């Protein structure tokens, strides 16, 4: 019995040490990623450098095509940059992997309803299933050199880290909250993001391939070539 207790105690101590080391490793990655990206993230439109395009990263939409408040904030911020001449094109990158779930066309339809923008300036990336895949495809499918990534503050350090590590001259713009989100929502976002940064760190380190690539659709061309 004493021997069994010693074994159990040793296993508990080992587990505690292992979990602590894993947490410290993940914390280190988070600190590194935030520090790496901070000089490339802006909260004032006037400070954002001009780029080829502004990128709207996918966020939740309903099966009927109604976009979430998170997506709306991203769209409105990106179009503000476009109308102010900070970007010549707008690219919407999101999940359109199922017939009944379509982030990119839902956001495009919102743009066409709420804003005046030439169709040829709107590009759709239907296979932006993750932030990593959106950045990879921005480089290899849309042949982008620079981009303004628009998202919420918690998300931008990861997005900019990925983009710049993949060779894009990327900056981020923090989408203003039209209707402020609750403190609990912000805590939830940041909690999930803690682990998402660790995953992205390894995706970049191992140069993981995206789900789809396909033919190139240069951002310098007509965006309607990317529509379905």
Coordinates of N, CA and C in Angstrom, one line a residue:
X1 N 0.8 -1.2 0.0 CA 0.0 0.0 0.0 C 0.9 1.3 0.0
X2 N 1.9 1.3 0.8 CA 2.8 2.4 0.9 C 3.5 2.7 -0.5
X3 N 3.8 1.6 -1.1 CA 4.5 1.7 -2.4 C 3.5 2.3 -3.5
X4 N 2.3 1.9 -3.4 CA 1.2 2.4 -4.3 C 1.0 3.9 -4.1
X5 N 1.0 4.3 -2.8 CA 0.8 5.7 -2.5 C 2.0 6.5 -3.0
X6 N 3.2 6.0 -2.9 CA 4.4 6.7 -3.4 C 4.3 6.9 -5.0
X7 N 3.8 5.8 -5.6 CA 3.7 5.9 -7.1 C 2.7 6.9 -7.5
X8 N 1.5 6.9 -6.7 CA 0.5 7.9 -7.0 C 1.0 9.3 -6.8
X9 N 1.7 9.5 -5.7 CA 2.2 10.8 -5.3 C 3.2 11.3 -6.4
X10 N 4.1 10.4 -6.8 CA 5.0 10.7 -7.9 C 4.4 11.1 -9.2
X11 N 3.3 10.3 -9.5 CA 2.5 10.6 -10.8 C 1.9 12.0 -10.7
X12 N 1.3 12.3 -9.5 CA 0.7 13.6 -9.3 C 1.7 14.7 -9.4
X13 N 2.8 14.5 -8.8 CA 3.9 15.6 -8.9 C 4.4 15.7 -10.3
X14 N 4.6 14.6 -11.0 CA 5.0 14.7 -12.4 C 3.9 15.4 -13.3
X15 N 2.7 15.1 -13.0 CA 1.6 15.7 -13.8 C 1.5 17.2 -13.5
X16 N 1.7 17.6 -12.3 CA 1.7 19.0 -11.9 C 2.8 19.8 -12.6
X17 N 4.0 19.2 -12.6 CA 5.2 19.8 -13.2 C 5.0 19.9 -14.7
X18 N 4.5 18.8 -15.3 CA 4.3 18.8 -16.7 C 3.3 19.9 -17.2
X19 N 2.2 19.9 -16.4 CA 1.1 20.9 -16.7 C 1.7 22.4 -16.6
X20 N 2.5 22.6 -15.5 CA 3.1 23.9 -15.3 C 4.0 24.3 -16.4
X21 N 4.8 23.3 -16.9 CA 5.7 23.6 -18.0 C 5.0 23.9 -19.3
X22 N 3.9 23.1 -19.5 CA 3.1 23.4 -20.7 C 2.5 24.8 -20.7
X23 N 2.0 25.2 -19.5 CA 1.4 26.5 -19.4 C 2.4 27.6 -19.6
X24 N 3.6 27.4 -19.0 CA 4.6 28.4 -19.2 C 5.1 28.5 -20.6
X25 N 5.1 27.4 -21.3 CA 5.5 27.4 -22.7 C 4.4 28.1 -23.5
X26 N 3.2 27.8 -23.3 CA 2.1 28.5 -24.0 C 2.1 30.0 -23.7
X27 N 2.3 30.3 -22.4 CA 2.4 31.7 -22.0 C 3.5 32.4 -22.7
X28 N 4.7 31.8 -22.9 CA 5.8 32.4 -23.6 C 5.5 32.6 -25.0
X29 N 4.8 31.7 -25.7 CA 4.4 31.9 -27.1 C 3.4 33.1 -27.2
X30 N 2.5 33.2 -26.3 CA 1.6 34.3 -26.3 C 2.3 35.7 -26.1
X31 N 3.2 35.7 -25.2 CA 3.9 37.0 -24.9 C 4.7 37.3 -26.2
X32 N 5.4 36.3 -26.7 CA 6.2 36.5 -27.9 C 5.4 37.0 -29.1
X33 N 4.2 36.4 -29.3 CA 3.4 36.8 -30.5 C 2.8 38.2 -30.3
X34 N 2.4 38.5 -29.1 CA 1.9 39.9 -28.9 C 2.9 40.9 -29.0
X35 N 4.1 40.6 -28.5 CA 5.3 41.6 -28.6 C 5.7 41.7 -30.1
X36 N 5.7 40.6 -30.8 CA 6.1 40.7 -32.2 C 5.2 41.6 -33.0
X37 N 3.9 41.5 -32.7 CA 2.9 42.2 -33.6 C 2.5 43.6 -33.2
X38 N 2.8 44.0 -31.9 CA 2.3 45.2 -31.4 C 2.5 46.5 -32.2
X39 N 3.7 46.6 -32.8 CA 4.1 47.8 -33.6 C 3.3 47.8 -34.9
X40 N 2.7 46.8 -35.3 CA 2.0 46.7 -36.6 C 0.5 46.8 -36.5
X41 N 0.0 47.1 -35.2 CA -1.5 47.2 -35.0 C -1.9 48.6 -34.6
X42 N -2.9 49.1 -35.3 CA -3.3 50.5 -35.1 C -4.8 50.6 -34.7
X43 N -5.1 51.5 -33.9 CA -6.5 51.7 -33.5 C -7.1 53.0 -34.1
X44 N -6.3 53.8 -34.7 CA -6.7 55.1 -35.3 C -6.5 55.0 -36.9
X45 N -7.6 55.3 -37.6 CA -7.5 55.2 -39.1 C -6.4 56.0 -39.6
X46 N -6.2 57.2 -39.1 CA -5.1 58.1 -39.6 C -3.7 57.5 -39.6
X47 N -3.5 56.6 -38.6 CA -2.2 56.0 -38.5 C -1.9 54.8 -39.3
X48 N -3.0 54.2 -40.0 CA -2.8 53.0 -40.8 C -2.2 53.3 -42.1
X49 N -1.1 52.6 -42.4 CA -0.4 52.9 -43.7 C -1.2 52.3 -44.8
X50 N -1.2 52.8 -46.0 CA -1.9 52.4 -47.2 C -1.4 51.0 -47.6
X51 N -2.3 50.2 -48.2 CA -1.9 48.9 -48.7 C -2.8 48.5 -49.9
X52 N -2.4 47.4 -50.5 CA -3.2 46.9 -51.7 C -4.7 46.7 -51.4
X53 N -4.9 46.1 -50.2 CA -6.2 45.7 -49.9 C -6.4 45.7 -48.4
X54 N -7.7 45.8 -48.0 CA -8.0 45.5 -46.6 C -8.7 44.2 -46.5
X55 N -8.3 43.4 -45.5 CA -8.9 42.0 -45.4 C -9.9 41.9 -44.3
X56 N -11.1 41.4 -44.6 CA -12.1 41.1 -43.6 C -12.0 39.7 -43.3
X57 N -11.7 39.3 -42.1 CA -11.6 37.9 -41.7 C -13.0 37.4 -41.3
X58 N -13.3 36.2 -41.7 CA -14.7 35.6 -41.4 C -15.1 35.6 -39.9
X59 N -16.3 35.8 -39.7 CA -16.9 35.6 -38.4 C -18.3 35.1 -38.6
X60 N -19.0 34.8 -37.5 CA -20.2 34.0 -37.5 C -21.3 34.7 -38.4
X61 N -22.0 33.9 -39.1 CA -23.2 34.3 -39.8 C -24.3 33.2 -39.6
X62 N -25.5 33.6 -39.7 CA -26.6 32.7 -39.6 C -26.8 31.9 -40.9
X63 N -27.6 30.8 -40.9 CA -27.8 30.1 -42.1 C -28.7 30.9 -43.1
X64 N -29.4 31.9 -42.6 CA -30.2 32.7 -43.4 C -29.3 33.8 -44.1
X65 N -28.1 34.0 -43.6 CA -27.2 35.0 -44.2 C -27.0 36.2 -43.4
X66 N -27.6 36.3 -42.3 CA -27.4 37.5 -41.4 C -26.1 37.4 -40.7
X67 N -25.3 38.5 -40.8 CA -24.0 38.5 -40.2 C -24.0 38.9 -38.8
X68 N -23.1 38.4 -38.0 CA -23.0 38.6 -36.6 C -22.5 40.1 -36.3
X69 N -22.7 40.5 -35.1 CA -22.2 41.9 -34.8 C -20.6 41.9 -34.9
X70 N -20.0 40.8 -34.6 CA -18.5 40.7 -34.8 C -18.1 41.0 -36.2
X71 N -18.8 40.3 -37.1 CA -18.6 40.4 -38.6 C -18.9 41.8 -39.0
X72 N -20.0 42.3 -38.6 CA -20.5 43.7 -38.9 C -19.4 44.7 -38.6
X73 N -18.9 44.6 -37.4 CA -17.8 45.6 -37.0 C -16.6 45.5 -37.9
X74 N -16.2 44.3 -38.3 CA -15.1 44.1 -39.2 C -15.4 44.7 -40.5
X75 N -16.6 44.5 -41.1 CA -16.9 45.0 -42.4 C -16.9 46.5 -42.4
X76 N -17.6 47.1 -41.4 CA -17.7 48.6 -41.3 C -16.3 49.2 -41.2
X77 N -15.4 48.6 -40.4 CA -14.1 49.2 -40.2 C -13.3 49.1 -41.5
X78 N -13.4 47.9 -42.2 CA -12.7 47.7 -43.5 C -13.2 48.7 -44.5
X79 N -14.5 48.9 -44.6 CA -15.0 49.8 -45.6 C -14.7 51.3 -45.3
X80 N -14.5 51.6 -44.0 CA -14.1 52.9 -43.6 C -12.7 53.2 -44.2
X81 N -11.8 52.2 -44.1 CA -10.5 52.3 -44.6 C -10.5 52.4 -46.1
X82 N -11.3 51.6 -46.8 CA -11.5 51.7 -48.2 C -11.9 53.1 -48.7
X83 N -13.0 53.6 -48.1 CA -13.5 54.9 -48.5 C -12.6 56.0 -48.2
X84 N -11.7 55.9 -47.2 CA -10.7 56.9 -46.9 C -9.4 56.8 -47.7
X85 N -9.4 55.8 -48.7 CA -8.3 55.7 -49.6 C -7.1 54.9 -49.0
X86 N -7.3 54.2 -47.9 CA -6.2 53.4 -47.3 C -6.0 52.1 -48.1
X87 N -7.0 51.7 -48.8 CA -6.8 50.4 -49.6 C -7.6 50.5 -50.9
X88 N -7.1 49.9 -51.9 CA -7.7 50.0 -53.2 C -8.8 48.8 -53.4
X89 N -8.6 47.7 -52.7 CA -9.4 46.6 -52.8 C -9.9 46.1 -51.4
X90 N -10.9 45.3 -51.4 CA -11.4 44.7 -50.2 C -11.5 43.2 -50.4
X91 N -10.9 42.4 -49.5 CA -11.0 40.9 -49.7 C -11.6 40.4 -48.4
X92 N -12.7 39.6 -48.7 CA -13.4 38.9 -47.6 C -12.9 37.4 -47.6
X93 N -12.4 37.0 -46.5 CA -11.9 35.7 -46.4 C -12.6 34.9 -45.2
X94 N -13.3 33.9 -45.6 CA -14.0 33.2 -44.6 C -14.4 31.8 -45.0
X95 N -15.3 31.2 -44.2 CA -15.7 29.8 -44.4 C -16.9 29.7 -45.3
X96 N -16.7 29.1 -46.5 CA -17.8 28.8 -47.4 C -17.7 27.3 -47.8
X97 N -17.5 26.5 -46.8 CA -17.3 25.1 -47.1 C -18.5 24.2 -47.1
X98 N -19.7 24.9 -46.8 CA -21.0 24.2 -46.8 C -22.0 25.0 -47.5
X99 N -23.0 24.4 -48.1 CA -24.0 25.1 -48.8 C -24.8 26.0 -47.9
X100 N -25.1 25.6 -46.7 CA -25.9 26.3 -45.8 C -25.1 27.2 -44.8
X101 N -23.9 27.4 -45.1 CA -23.1 28.3 -44.3 C -22.1 29.0 -45.1
X102 N -22.3 30.3 -45.3 CA -21.5 31.1 -46.2 C -21.1 32.5 -45.7
X103 N -19.9 32.5 -45.0 CA -19.5 33.8 -44.4 C -19.2 34.8 -45.5
X104 N -18.6 34.4 -46.6 CA -18.1 35.4 -47.5 C -19.2 36.1 -48.3
X105 N -20.1 35.4 -48.8 CA -21.2 36.0 -49.6 C -22.2 36.8 -48.7
X106 N -22.3 36.3 -47.4 CA -23.2 37.0 -46.5 C -22.6 38.4 -46.2
X107 N -21.3 38.5 -46.1 CA -20.6 39.8 -45.8 C -20.6 40.6 -47.1
X108 N -20.4 40.0 -48.2 CA -20.5 40.7 -49.5 C -21.9 41.3 -49.7
X109 N -22.9 40.6 -49.4 CA -24.3 41.1 -49.6 C -24.5 42.2 -48.7
X110 N -24.0 42.2 -47.5 CA -24.1 43.3 -46.5 C -23.5 44.5 -47.1
X111 N -22.3 44.3 -47.6 CA -21.5 45.5 -48.2 C -22.3 46.1 -49.3
X112 N -22.8 45.3 -50.2 CA -23.6 45.8 -51.4 C -24.9 46.5 -50.9
X113 N -25.4 46.1 -49.8 CA -26.6 46.7 -49.3 C -26.3 48.1 -48.6
X114 N -25.2 48.1 -47.9 CA -25.0 49.2 -47.0 C -23.9 50.2 -47.5
X115 N -23.2 49.9 -48.6 CA -22.1 50.7 -49.0 C -22.1 50.8 -50.5
X116 N -21.5 51.9 -51.0 CA -21.2 52.0 -52.5 C -19.8 51.7 -52.7
X117 N -19.6 50.6 -53.4 CA -18.3 50.1 -53.7 C -18.3 49.3 -55.1
X118 N -17.4 49.6 -55.9 CA -17.4 48.9 -57.2 C -17.2 47.4 -57.0
X119 N -18.0 46.6 -57.8 CA -17.9 45.1 -57.6 C -16.5 44.6 -57.9
X120 N -15.8 45.2 -58.8 CA -14.5 44.7 -59.2 C -13.5 44.9 -58.1
X121 N -13.8 45.7 -57.1 CA -12.9 45.9 -55.9 C -13.2 44.9 -54.8
X122 N -14.2 44.1 -54.9 CA -14.5 43.1 -53.8 C -14.0 41.7 -54.2
X123 N -13.1 41.2 -53.5 CA -12.6 39.8 -53.7 C -13.1 38.9 -52.6
X124 N -13.4 37.7 -53.0 CA -14.0 36.7 -52.1 C -13.0 35.5 -52.0
X125 N -12.6 35.1 -50.8 CA -11.8 33.9 -50.5 C -12.7 32.9 -49.8
X126 N -13.2 32.0 -50.6 CA -14.2 31.0 -50.0 C -13.6 30.0 -49.1
X127 N -12.3 29.9 -49.1 CA -11.6 28.8 -48.4 C -10.7 29.3 -47.3
X128 N -11.2 30.4 -46.7 CA -10.4 31.0 -45.5 C -11.0 30.3 -44.2
X129 N -10.7 29.0 -44.1 CA -11.3 28.3 -43.0 C -10.7 28.6 -41.6
X130 N -9.6 29.3 -41.7 CA -8.9 29.7 -40.4 C -8.1 30.9 -40.7
X131 N -7.6 31.6 -39.7 CA -6.8 32.8 -39.9 C -5.5 32.4 -40.7
X132 N -4.9 31.3 -40.3 CA -3.7 30.8 -41.0 C -4.0 30.6 -42.5
X133 N -5.1 29.9 -42.8 CA -5.4 29.6 -44.2 C -5.7 30.9 -45.0
X134 N -6.3 31.9 -44.3 CA -6.6 33.1 -45.0 C -5.3 33.8 -45.4
X135 N -4.3 33.8 -44.5 CA -3.1 34.5 -44.8 C -2.3 33.8 -45.8
X136 N -2.3 32.5 -45.8 CA -1.5 31.6 -46.7 C -2.1 31.9 -48.1
X137 N -3.4 31.8 -48.2 CA -4.1 32.0 -49.5 C -3.9 33.4 -50.0
X138 N -3.9 34.4 -49.1 CA -3.7 35.8 -49.5 C -2.4 35.9 -50.3
X139 N -1.4 35.2 -49.8 CA -0.1 35.2 -50.4 C 0.0 34.4 -51.7
X140 N -0.5 33.2 -51.7 CA -0.3 32.2 -52.8 C -1.4 32.2 -53.8
X141 N -2.6 32.5 -53.4 CA -3.8 32.5 -54.4 C -4.0 33.9 -54.9
X142 N -4.1 34.9 -54.0 CA -4.4 36.3 -54.4 C -3.1 37.1 -54.7
X143 N -2.0 36.5 -54.5 CA -0.7 37.2 -54.8 C -0.5 38.5 -54.2
X144 N -0.9 38.6 -53.0 CA -0.8 39.9 -52.2 C 0.6 40.1 -51.6
X145 N 1.0 41.4 -51.7 CA 2.3 41.8 -51.0 C 2.0 42.4 -49.7
X146 N 1.0 43.3 -49.6 CA 0.7 43.9 -48.4 C -0.8 44.0 -48.1
X147 N -1.2 44.1 -46.9 CA -2.6 44.0 -46.5 C -2.8 44.7 -45.2
X148 N -4.0 45.3 -45.1 CA -4.5 45.7 -43.8 C -5.5 44.7 -43.3
X149 N -5.2 44.1 -42.2 CA -6.1 43.1 -41.6 C -7.0 43.8 -40.6
X150 N -8.3 43.5 -40.8 CA -9.3 44.2 -39.9 C -9.9 43.1 -39.0
X151 N -9.8 43.3 -37.7 CA -10.5 42.4 -36.8 C -10.5 43.0 -35.4
X152 N -11.0 42.2 -34.4 CA -11.1 42.7 -33.1 C -9.6 42.7 -32.5
X153 N -9.5 43.4 -31.4 CA -8.1 43.6 -30.8 C -7.5 42.3 -30.3
X154 N -8.3 41.4 -29.8 CA -7.8 40.1 -29.2 C -7.2 39.3 -30.3
X155 N -7.8 39.4 -31.5 CA -7.4 38.5 -32.7 C -6.2 39.0 -33.5
X156 N -6.0 40.3 -33.5 CA -5.0 40.8 -34.4 C -3.6 40.4 -34.2
X157 N -3.1 40.2 -32.9 CA -1.7 39.8 -32.8 C -1.4 38.5 -33.5
X158 N -2.3 37.5 -33.4 CA -2.2 36.3 -34.1 C -2.2 36.4 -35.6
X159 N -3.2 37.2 -36.1 CA -3.3 37.4 -37.5 C -2.1 38.1 -38.1
X160 N -1.6 39.1 -37.4 CA -0.4 39.8 -38.0 C 0.8 39.0 -37.9
X161 N 1.0 38.2 -36.8 CA 2.1 37.3 -36.6 C 2.2 36.3 -37.8
X162 N 1.0 35.7 -38.1 CA 1.0 34.7 -39.2 C 1.3 35.4 -40.5
X163 N 0.7 36.5 -40.8 CA 0.8 37.1 -42.1 C 2.3 37.5 -42.3
X164 N 2.9 38.1 -41.3 CA 4.3 38.6 -41.5 C 5.3 37.5 -41.5
X165 N 5.0 36.4 -40.8 CA 5.9 35.2 -40.9 C 5.8 34.5 -42.2
X166 N 4.6 34.7 -42.9 CA 4.4 34.1 -44.2 C 4.9 35.0 -45.3
X167 N 5.5 36.2 -44.9 CA 6.1 37.1 -45.9 C 5.2 38.2 -46.4
X168 N 4.0 38.4 -45.8 CA 3.2 39.5 -46.1 C 3.6 40.8 -45.3
X169 N 3.6 41.9 -46.0 CA 3.8 43.2 -45.3 C 2.4 43.6 -44.7
X170 N 2.1 43.0 -43.6 CA 0.7 43.2 -43.0 C 0.7 44.1 -41.8
X171 N -0.4 44.9 -41.7 CA -0.6 45.7 -40.5 C -2.1 45.3 -40.1
X172 N -2.4 45.7 -38.9 CA -3.8 45.4 -38.4 C -4.5 46.7 -38.0
X173 N -5.8 46.7 -38.1 CA -6.6 47.8 -37.7 C -7.7 47.2 -36.8
X174 N -7.8 47.8 -35.6 CA -8.7 47.3 -34.6 C -10.1 47.8 -35.0
X175 N -11.0 46.9 -35.2 CA -12.4 47.3 -35.6 C -13.1 47.9 -34.4
X176 N -13.6 49.2 -34.5 CA -14.3 49.7 -33.4 C -15.6 49.0 -33.1
X177 N -16.0 48.9 -31.9 CA -17.2 48.2 -31.5 C -18.4 49.2 -31.6
X178 N -19.3 48.9 -32.6 CA -20.4 49.8 -32.8 C -21.4 49.6 -31.6
X179 N -21.6 48.4 -31.2 CA -22.4 48.1 -30.0 C -21.4 47.4 -29.0
X180 N -20.9 48.1 -28.0 CA -19.9 47.5 -27.1 C -20.3 46.1 -26.6
X181 N -19.3 45.2 -26.7 CA -19.5 43.8 -26.2 C -19.3 43.8 -24.7
X182 N -19.9 42.8 -24.0 CA -19.8 42.7 -22.5 C -18.4 42.3 -22.1
X183 N -18.1 42.6 -20.9 CA -16.8 42.2 -20.3 C -16.6 40.7 -20.3
X184 N -17.7 39.9 -20.1 CA -17.7 38.5 -20.2 C -17.3 38.0 -21.6
X185 N -17.8 38.6 -22.6 CA -17.5 38.3 -24.0 C -16.0 38.5 -24.2
X186 N -15.5 39.6 -23.8 CA -14.1 39.8 -24.0 C -13.2 38.8 -23.3
X187 N -13.6 38.4 -22.1 CA -12.9 37.4 -21.3 C -12.9 36.1 -22.1
X188 N -14.1 35.7 -22.6 CA -14.2 34.5 -23.4 C -13.3 34.5 -24.6
X189 N -13.3 35.6 -25.4 CA -12.5 35.7 -26.6 C -11.0 35.5 -26.2
X190 N -10.6 36.2 -25.2 CA -9.1 36.1 -24.8 C -8.7 34.8 -24.3
X191 N -9.6 34.1 -23.7 CA -9.4 32.7 -23.2 C -9.1 31.8 -24.3
X192 N -10.0 31.8 -25.3 CA -9.9 31.0 -26.5 C -8.6 31.3 -27.3
X193 N -8.4 32.6 -27.4 CA -7.2 33.1 -28.2 C -5.9 32.6 -27.6
X194 N -5.8 32.4 -26.3 CA -4.6 32.0 -25.7 C -4.1 30.7 -26.3
X195 N -5.0 29.7 -26.5 CA -4.7 28.4 -27.1 C -4.5 28.6 -28.6
X196 N -5.3 29.4 -29.2 CA -5.3 29.6 -30.7 C -3.9 30.1 -31.1
X197 N -3.3 31.0 -30.3 CA -2.0 31.5 -30.6 C -0.9 30.3 -30.6
X198 N -1.1 29.4 -29.7 CA -0.1 28.3 -29.6 C -0.3 27.4 -30.9
X199 N -1.5 27.1 -31.3 CA -1.7 26.3 -32.5 C -1.1 27.0 -33.7
X200 N -1.4 28.3 -33.8 CA -0.9 29.1 -35.0 C 0.7 29.1 -35.0
X201 N 1.3 29.2 -33.8 CA 2.7 29.2 -33.7 C 3.3 27.9 -34.4
X202 N 2.7 26.8 -34.2 CA 3.2 25.5 -34.7 C 2.8 25.4 -36.2
X203 N 1.7 25.9 -36.6 CA 1.3 25.9 -38.0 C 2.3 26.7 -38.9
X204 N 2.7 27.9 -38.3 CA 3.8 28.7 -39.0 C 5.1 27.9 -39.0
X205 N 5.5 27.4 -37.8 CA 6.8 26.7 -37.7 C 6.9 25.6 -38.7
X206 N 5.8 24.9 -38.9 CA 5.9 23.7 -39.8 C 5.4 24.0 -41.2
X207 N 5.1 25.2 -41.5 CA 4.7 25.6 -42.8 C 3.5 24.7 -43.3
X208 N 2.5 24.6 -42.5 CA 1.4 23.7 -42.8 C 0.7 24.2 -44.1
X209 N 0.2 23.3 -44.9 CA -0.5 23.6 -46.1 C -2.0 23.9 -45.8
X210 N -2.6 24.8 -46.5 CA -4.0 25.0 -46.3 C -4.9 23.9 -46.9
X211 N -6.1 23.9 -46.6 CA -7.0 22.9 -47.1 C -7.1 22.9 -48.7
X212 N -7.2 24.1 -49.2 CA -7.2 24.3 -50.6 C -6.3 25.5 -51.1
X213 N -5.8 25.4 -52.3 CA -5.1 26.5 -52.9 C -5.8 26.8 -54.2
X214 N -5.5 26.1 -55.3 CA -6.2 26.4 -56.6 C -5.5 27.4 -57.4
X215 N -6.2 27.9 -58.5 CA -5.7 28.8 -59.4 C -5.5 30.2 -58.8
X216 N -4.6 31.0 -59.3 CA -4.3 32.3 -58.7 C -5.4 33.3 -59.2
X217 N -5.7 34.2 -58.3 CA -6.7 35.3 -58.6 C -6.0 36.6 -58.1
X218 N -5.1 37.2 -58.9 CA -4.4 38.3 -58.5 C -5.2 39.5 -57.9
X219 N -4.8 40.0 -56.8 CA -5.5 41.1 -56.2 C -5.5 42.4 -57.0
X220 N -4.6 42.4 -58.0 CA -4.5 43.5 -58.9 C -5.5 43.5 -60.0
X221 N -6.3 42.4 -60.1 CA -7.2 42.2 -61.2 C -8.7 42.6 -60.8
X222 N -9.6 41.9 -61.4 CA -11.0 42.1 -61.1 C -11.6 41.2 -60.1
X223 N -12.1 41.7 -59.0 CA -12.6 40.9 -57.9 C -13.7 39.9 -58.3
X224 N -14.4 40.2 -59.3 CA -15.6 39.4 -59.7 C -15.1 38.0 -60.2
X225 N -13.8 37.9 -60.5 CA -13.3 36.6 -60.9 C -13.3 35.6 -59.7
X226 N -13.4 36.1 -58.5 CA -13.4 35.3 -57.3 C -14.8 35.0 -56.8
X227 N -15.8 35.5 -57.4 CA -17.2 35.3 -57.0 C -17.6 33.9 -57.5
X228 N -18.6 33.4 -56.8 CA -19.2 32.1 -57.2 C -20.5 32.3 -57.9

